[in-house]
Coordinates of C-alpha atoms and ligand atoms in Angstrom, one line a residue:
M48 CA 71.8 111.3 50.1
P49 CA 73.5 112.0 53.2
D50 CA 74.0 114.9 55.2
R51 CA 77.1 117.6 53.7
S52 CA 76.4 120.4 54.9
F53 CA 79.7 119.6 56.8
L54 CA 81.8 120.9 53.9
A55 CA 80.8 124.5 54.5
W56 CA 82.2 124.2 57.8
P57 CA 85.2 126.4 58.4
F58 CA 88.1 123.7 58.7
L59 CA 87.5 122.8 54.6
D60 CA 88.5 125.0 52.2
D61 CA 87.5 125.0 48.3
S62 CA 90.2 122.5 47.4
H63 CA 88.5 120.0 49.8
R64 CA 84.9 120.8 48.5
A65 CA 86.0 120.0 44.9
L66 CA 87.7 117.0 45.3
A67 CA 84.5 115.8 47.7
E68 CA 82.8 116.7 44.2
Q69 CA 85.3 114.6 42.3
L70 CA 85.2 111.7 44.8
E71 CA 81.7 111.2 45.4
A72 CA 81.0 111.0 41.5
W73 CA 83.7 108.4 41.1
C74 CA 82.4 106.4 44.1
A75 CA 79.1 106.2 42.4
A76 CA 80.6 104.7 39.6
H77 CA 83.1 102.0 40.7
L78 CA 82.0 101.5 44.4
P79 CA 81.2 98.9 46.1
V80 CA 83.3 95.9 44.6
D81 CA 83.0 92.3 45.0
H82 CA 84.4 91.4 48.3
S83 CA 84.6 87.7 47.5
G84 CA 88.0 87.5 46.8
V85 CA 89.7 90.2 49.1
D86 CA 93.3 89.9 47.8
G87 CA 92.5 90.4 44.1
A88 CA 89.7 93.3 45.2
C89 CA 92.3 95.0 47.3
R90 CA 95.0 95.0 44.4
A91 CA 92.3 96.4 41.6
L92 CA 90.9 98.9 44.0
V93 CA 94.5 100.2 44.6
A94 CA 95.2 100.1 40.8
A95 CA 91.5 101.9 40.3
L96 CA 92.5 104.4 43.5
G97 CA 95.6 105.6 41.7
E98 CA 94.9 105.5 38.1
A99 CA 92.0 108.1 39.3
G100 CA 94.7 109.9 41.3
F101 CA 93.0 109.7 44.8
L102 CA 96.1 108.0 46.0
R103 CA 98.7 111.1 45.5
H104 CA 96.8 112.3 48.3
T105 CA 98.3 109.3 50.6
A106 CA 102.0 110.9 50.8
T107 CA 103.4 114.4 49.6
G108 CA 106.8 112.9 48.6
D109 CA 108.6 115.9 49.8
G110 CA 109.5 115.4 53.5
T111 CA 105.9 117.3 54.7
A112 CA 103.2 115.4 55.8
P113 CA 100.2 114.9 53.9
D114 CA 96.9 117.0 54.0
V115 CA 95.2 115.4 56.6
R116 CA 91.6 117.1 56.5
T117 CA 91.9 115.6 52.9
L118 CA 92.8 112.1 53.7
C119 CA 90.2 112.3 56.6
L120 CA 87.7 113.7 53.5
I121 CA 88.7 110.8 51.1
R122 CA 88.7 108.0 54.1
E123 CA 85.4 109.2 55.5
T124 CA 83.7 109.0 51.6
L125 CA 85.1 106.1 50.8
A126 CA 84.2 104.2 53.9
R127 CA 80.5 105.1 53.3
H128 CA 80.7 103.9 50.2
D129 CA 82.7 100.4 50.6
G130 CA 84.8 99.2 53.4
L131 CA 87.4 97.8 51.3
A132 CA 87.8 101.0 49.0
D133 CA 89.0 102.9 52.4
F134 CA 91.1 100.2 53.4
A135 CA 93.1 100.2 50.6
F136 CA 93.6 104.0 50.2
A137 CA 94.4 104.5 53.7
M138 CA 97.2 101.6 54.3
Q139 CA 99.1 103.3 51.4
G140 CA 99.6 106.0 53.1
L141 CA 99.9 104.7 56.9
G142 CA 102.7 101.7 55.6
M143 CA 104.6 104.8 54.1
G144 CA 103.8 107.2 56.6
P145 CA 107.5 106.8 58.3
V146 CA 109.5 107.1 54.4
T147 CA 106.8 110.0 54.0
L148 CA 107.6 111.5 57.5
F149 CA 111.5 110.5 58.0
G150 CA 112.6 109.0 54.8
T151 CA 115.7 109.9 52.7
D152 CA 115.9 111.0 49.0
A153 CA 116.2 107.3 48.1
Q154 CA 113.5 106.3 50.2
R155 CA 110.9 108.4 49.0
A156 CA 111.1 107.0 45.5
W157 CA 109.4 104.2 47.2
L158 CA 106.8 106.9 47.0
E159 CA 106.2 107.1 43.8
Q160 CA 105.2 103.7 43.0
T161 CA 102.6 104.0 46.6
R162 CA 100.9 107.3 45.1
S163 CA 100.4 105.7 41.9
G164 CA 99.1 102.2 42.6
A165 CA 102.0 100.5 41.1
A166 CA 103.3 98.9 44.7
I167 CA 101.2 98.2 47.8
S168 CA 102.2 99.2 51.4
A169 CA 102.1 97.6 54.7
F170 CA 103.0 99.1 58.2
A171 CA 104.6 96.2 60.5
L172 CA 105.0 97.5 64.3
S173 CA 102.4 95.1 66.2
E174 CA 103.7 91.8 67.1
P175 CA 102.0 88.9 69.2
A176 CA 103.3 90.1 73.0
S177 CA 103.6 93.7 71.8
G178 CA 100.2 95.4 70.1
S179 CA 99.1 98.6 72.8
D180 CA 102.5 98.4 74.5
V181 CA 104.6 99.6 71.8
A182 CA 107.7 100.0 73.9
N183 CA 107.8 96.3 74.7
I184 CA 108.5 95.3 71.0
A185 CA 110.7 91.9 71.1
T186 CA 112.1 92.1 67.0
E187 CA 115.7 92.3 67.0
A188 CA 117.6 94.3 64.6
R189 CA 121.7 93.5 65.4
R190 CA 124.2 95.2 63.2
E191 CA 125.4 92.5 60.6
G192 CA 128.8 93.8 58.9
N193 CA 127.4 96.8 56.6
G194 CA 123.9 96.3 57.3
W195 CA 121.3 95.1 59.8
A196 CA 119.8 91.4 60.7
L197 CA 116.3 91.3 61.9
D198 CA 114.7 88.4 63.5
G199 CA 111.0 88.1 65.1
E200 CA 107.4 88.3 64.4
K201 CA 105.0 90.7 63.3
T202 CA 101.1 90.7 63.6
W203 CA 97.6 91.6 62.6
I204 CA 99.6 93.1 59.3
S205 CA 96.9 94.8 57.0
N206 CA 97.8 94.0 53.5
G207 CA 100.4 91.0 54.6
G208 CA 100.9 88.7 52.1
I209 CA 100.0 91.2 49.1
A210 CA 102.2 94.3 50.4
D211 CA 105.0 94.8 47.7
V212 CA 106.9 97.0 50.9
Y213 CA 106.7 97.0 54.5
T214 CA 107.8 99.7 57.3
V215 CA 109.4 97.4 59.9
F216 CA 109.8 98.4 63.7
A217 CA 112.1 96.3 65.5
R218 CA 114.6 96.9 68.8
T219 CA 118.0 98.1 67.7
G220 CA 118.9 98.6 71.8
E221 CA 119.9 102.2 72.0
G222 CA 118.4 102.3 75.1
P223 CA 115.8 100.6 77.2
G224 CA 111.9 100.0 76.0
A225 CA 110.4 103.4 74.0
K226 CA 114.3 104.5 73.2
G227 CA 115.8 101.4 71.8
L228 CA 113.8 101.3 69.3
S229 CA 114.3 102.1 65.2
C230 CA 112.5 101.7 61.8
F231 CA 113.6 100.3 58.5
L232 CA 112.0 99.9 54.7
V233 CA 111.7 96.3 53.8
P234 CA 110.7 95.4 50.1
A235 CA 108.5 92.1 49.9
D236 CA 110.9 89.8 48.0
T237 CA 113.7 90.4 50.6
P238 CA 115.3 87.1 51.9
G239 CA 114.4 85.9 55.2
L240 CA 110.7 87.6 55.7
E241 CA 108.1 85.0 55.0
V242 CA 104.5 85.1 55.8
A243 CA 103.7 82.8 58.4
E244 CA 100.3 83.2 58.7
R245 CA 97.7 84.5 57.0
L246 CA 94.3 85.6 59.4
A247 CA 90.6 85.7 58.9
V248 CA 88.5 88.8 60.5
T249 CA 85.0 89.6 60.6
A250 CA 85.7 92.1 58.1
P251 CA 87.9 90.0 55.4
H252 CA 90.8 92.0 54.2
P253 CA 94.2 91.0 53.8
L254 CA 95.9 90.6 57.0
A255 CA 99.0 88.4 58.4
R256 CA 101.4 87.2 60.7
L257 CA 105.1 87.8 59.5
R258 CA 108.1 85.9 60.2
L259 CA 111.8 87.8 59.9
N260 CA 114.3 84.9 60.0
G261 CA 117.7 86.3 59.6
M262 CA 116.2 89.2 57.5
R263 CA 119.3 90.7 56.2
L264 CA 119.0 94.6 55.2
P265 CA 121.4 97.3 53.8
A266 CA 122.7 100.1 56.2
D267 CA 120.4 102.3 54.0
A268 CA 117.3 100.8 55.1
L269 CA 117.3 102.5 58.5
I270 CA 114.3 105.1 58.4
G271 CA 115.7 108.1 60.4
E272 CA 118.0 107.5 63.0
A273 CA 118.2 104.3 64.8
G274 CA 117.0 104.7 68.4
R275 CA 114.0 106.7 67.5
G276 CA 111.7 104.4 65.8
F277 CA 108.8 105.0 68.8
R278 CA 108.6 108.4 67.9
I279 CA 108.8 107.4 64.5
A280 CA 106.0 105.3 65.0
M281 CA 104.3 107.7 67.4
S282 CA 104.4 110.6 64.9
V283 CA 103.0 108.6 62.0
L284 CA 100.0 107.0 64.2
D285 CA 99.0 110.9 65.5
L286 CA 98.7 111.6 61.7
F287 CA 96.8 108.8 60.5
R288 CA 94.5 108.5 63.8
S289 CA 92.3 110.9 63.0
T290 CA 91.6 109.3 59.7
V291 CA 90.5 105.9 61.2
G292 CA 87.8 108.4 63.2
A293 CA 86.9 109.7 59.6
A294 CA 86.6 105.8 58.1
A295 CA 84.1 105.4 61.0
L296 CA 82.4 108.7 60.4
G297 CA 81.8 107.6 56.8
F298 CA 80.2 104.0 58.3
A299 CA 78.0 106.1 60.4
R300 CA 76.9 108.5 58.1
R301 CA 75.8 105.6 55.8
A302 CA 73.9 103.7 58.4
L303 CA 72.0 107.1 59.4
D304 CA 71.0 107.9 55.9
E305 CA 70.3 103.9 55.2
T306 CA 68.1 104.4 58.5
L307 CA 66.2 107.8 57.4
G308 CA 65.5 106.1 54.0
R309 CA 63.8 103.1 56.2
V310 CA 61.7 104.6 58.4
R311 CA 60.5 107.2 55.8
E312 CA 59.2 103.8 54.1
R313 CA 58.0 101.5 56.2
Q314 CA 54.9 101.7 57.9
L315 CA 54.5 100.9 61.2
F316 CA 50.9 100.7 63.1
G317 CA 49.6 102.4 60.5
A318 CA 52.0 105.1 59.7
P319 CA 55.6 105.8 58.6
M320 CA 58.2 104.4 61.2
G321 CA 59.8 107.9 61.6
A322 CA 56.5 108.8 63.0
L323 CA 57.0 107.4 66.3
Q324 CA 58.7 109.1 68.9
M325 CA 60.9 106.1 70.0
V326 CA 62.3 105.9 66.6
Q327 CA 63.0 109.8 66.7
G328 CA 64.9 109.0 69.6
H329 CA 67.2 107.0 67.7
V330 CA 67.6 109.2 64.9
A331 CA 68.1 112.2 67.4
D332 CA 71.1 110.2 69.2
M333 CA 72.5 108.9 65.8
A334 CA 72.5 112.7 63.6
L335 CA 74.2 114.2 67.2
G336 CA 77.0 111.0 67.3
V337 CA 77.2 111.9 63.8
D338 CA 77.9 115.7 63.7
A339 CA 79.8 115.3 67.0
S340 CA 82.2 112.5 65.0
A341 CA 82.9 114.6 62.1
L342 CA 83.7 118.1 64.4
L343 CA 86.4 115.9 66.5
V344 CA 87.6 114.6 63.5
Y345 CA 87.7 118.0 61.1
R346 CA 89.2 119.8 64.6
A347 CA 91.9 117.7 64.9
A348 CA 92.7 117.5 60.9
W349 CA 92.7 121.3 60.9
L350 CA 94.8 121.5 63.5
K351 CA 97.7 119.6 62.1
D352 CA 96.9 121.0 58.7
T353 CA 97.9 124.6 60.1
G354 CA 100.9 123.8 61.9
A355 CA 100.5 121.8 65.5
A356 CA 103.5 120.4 65.9
R357 CA 101.6 117.7 67.8
I358 CA 98.1 116.7 67.9
S359 CA 98.3 113.8 70.1
R360 CA 95.2 114.7 72.0
E361 CA 93.2 115.8 69.7
A362 CA 93.5 112.8 67.5
A363 CA 93.0 110.4 70.1
M364 CA 89.5 112.5 70.8
A365 CA 88.4 112.4 67.2
K366 CA 89.5 108.1 66.8
L367 CA 87.9 107.8 70.6
H368 CA 84.6 109.6 69.9
A369 CA 84.0 108.7 66.3
T370 CA 84.5 104.7 66.3
E371 CA 82.6 104.3 69.3
T372 CA 79.6 106.5 68.7
A373 CA 80.0 104.8 65.0
Q374 CA 79.6 101.3 66.7
K375 CA 76.2 102.9 68.4
V376 CA 74.8 104.3 65.4
I377 CA 75.3 101.3 63.4
D378 CA 73.8 99.4 66.3
A379 CA 70.9 101.4 65.9
A380 CA 70.7 101.2 62.4
V381 CA 70.3 97.0 62.7
Q382 CA 67.9 97.6 65.5
L383 CA 65.4 100.1 62.9
H384 CA 66.0 97.9 60.4
G385 CA 64.4 94.8 61.9
G386 CA 65.6 91.0 60.3
D387 CA 66.8 93.0 57.7
G388 CA 69.6 94.5 59.9
V389 CA 70.8 91.2 60.5
R390 CA 70.2 89.5 57.5
A391 CA 73.9 88.6 55.6
G392 CA 74.7 90.9 52.8
H393 CA 72.5 94.0 54.0
I394 CA 74.4 97.2 54.3
T395 CA 73.5 97.3 57.8
E396 CA 74.8 93.7 58.7
R397 CA 78.2 94.8 56.7
L398 CA 78.6 97.9 58.6
Y399 CA 77.9 96.0 61.7
R400 CA 81.3 93.9 60.5
E401 CA 83.2 96.3 59.3
I402 CA 82.9 98.9 62.3
R403 CA 84.5 96.9 64.8
A404 CA 88.1 96.5 64.3
L405 CA 88.5 100.2 64.3
R406 CA 87.7 100.4 67.7
I407 CA 90.9 98.0 68.2
Y408 CA 93.2 98.9 65.2
E409 CA 95.7 101.9 65.7
G410 CA 95.2 102.1 69.2
A411 CA 92.6 100.7 70.7
S412 CA 89.9 102.8 72.4
D413 CA 91.3 102.2 75.7
V414 CA 95.1 103.1 74.7
Q415 CA 93.2 106.9 73.1
K416 CA 91.8 107.1 77.0
V417 CA 94.9 106.8 78.3
V418 CA 96.1 109.5 75.6
I419 CA 93.4 112.1 76.6
A420 CA 94.1 111.4 80.2
R421 CA 97.7 112.1 80.3
A422 CA 97.2 114.7 78.1
A423 CA 94.1 116.7 80.6
M424 CA 96.5 115.7 83.7
G425 CA 99.3 117.5 82.0
G426 CA 101.9 114.7 82.0
Ligands
COS172 N1 105.0 112.1 69.3 C1 106.5 112.4 69.4 N2 106.5 111.5 70.7 C2 106.1 111.3 71.5 C3 104.5 110.4 71.1 C4 104.4 111.3 70.3 N3 102.8 111.2 69.9 N4 104.5 109.8 72.2 C5 105.2 109.4 72.8 N5 106.3 110.4 72.6 C6 107.4 110.4 73.3 C7 107.2 110.5 74.6 O1 107.6 112.2 74.9 C8 108.5 110.0 75.6 O2 109.5 111.0 75.1 P1 110.7 110.6 76.4 O3 111.0 109.5 76.5 O4 111.6 111.5 75.9 O5 109.8 111.4 77.0 C9 108.7 108.5 74.8 O6 108.5 109.0 73.5 C10 108.1 107.5 74.9 O7 106.3 108.1 75.5 P2 105.4 107.5 76.6 O8 106.0 107.2 78.2 O9 103.8 108.2 76.7 O10 105.3 105.7 76.1 P3 104.6 104.6 76.7 O11 105.1 103.6 76.6 O12 104.2 104.5 77.8 O13 103.3 104.5 75.2 C11 101.1 104.8 74.9 C12 102.2 105.2 75.4 C13 100.5 103.8 75.3 C14 100.5 105.8 74.1 C15 101.8 103.8 72.9 O14 102.3 103.0 73.2 C16 100.9 103.7 72.2 O15 100.3 104.9 71.1 N6 100.2 102.6 72.1 C17 99.5 102.2 71.0 C18 100.1 101.8 69.8 C19 99.0 101.3 68.7 O16 98.5 102.1 67.9 N7 98.9 100.1 68.2 C20 98.6 99.8 67.1 C21 99.5 99.1 65.8 S1 98.9 100.0 64.3 S2 97.7 99.1 63.7

């Protein structure tokens, strides 16, 4: 059983502690699922998480931000049990993030569906030539008649191919670079929206490159104001970046927990492995890394929940530290499991594959360093 002492920290309150108990019991009964068909597994996970009521925490439905500590707690718990369950949960929040924070009442009607598990959502920001450099988005949205026509390409879109609804960022040209972007709500059956390619990655999940081919949208598809798309994207990422750190924290806790079992049971040189100081050194580094990540993740989440206007710096620190540390913790777990650590299907081998992408998506570690350095230098 992983260390749960963090639940007593002052960043969390009794509602979080009750939710942690409820979710732990649900995970023990339902996870992990079979990952052999990721589309079907994700659809089933969204439906199950919706039915159990957990997806209602991905958005509020009244224009306010969701409780970030709740998102973090759910993500770290799901990730500890099954990375695909964490993915299915998280994308419902990220995909609908622009609608949750900036949508009209009519647009927010979609939230009833994504919060119940009746619809799957996706966040379409990245492009082949614009991943870290969001201000460089090339997809174009032109005003046409009463609405918009969009042309371009989006890639690395999680849930691409299985989503029922997308939030899509495009250049509308009110100003140069970051000042000329807008965000749109796009049902998956919109003519001109095509899945150009499904993408296979280290830890498989639904992922696609999308082509927008003269895609027509009505005027009311615009989310927030035209020209505010960059700020919308950054506000959504500010909210969800600490939750990526939370998922990494869940993977790291699982790796530590598996390692503690291993070093207690495995005999080496006539004694349990854990008696060796070399092994204790690894265990100490892993435990310290996990706690430091948890402190940064729940600090960022608590700040947002208690009214901070912007948490770019704290969310960047949480994501950077938790994902980089989880990679090291999991690597140590693989090492201490010897041959089993790299055996296909072993929990440590799975964690080793699961963690890698988290250092890249929703802002690569390098981008988080830019955000932190700019904040530290006051600009
Ligand atoms: N909230 C609100 N506004 C923000 C903001 C935030 N978190 N971050 C920046 N802005 C505003 C800035 O204040 C600035 O406004 P003014 O022009 O009025 O001064 C404007 O947006 C442009 O900001 P900035 O100059 O910092 O933009 P850059 O082009 O330098 O980009 C980075 C900054 C690199 C941090 C940004 O592009 C980024 O986060 N990239 C990673 C994207 C990412 O996560 N991709 C993954 C896709 S989702 S899986």
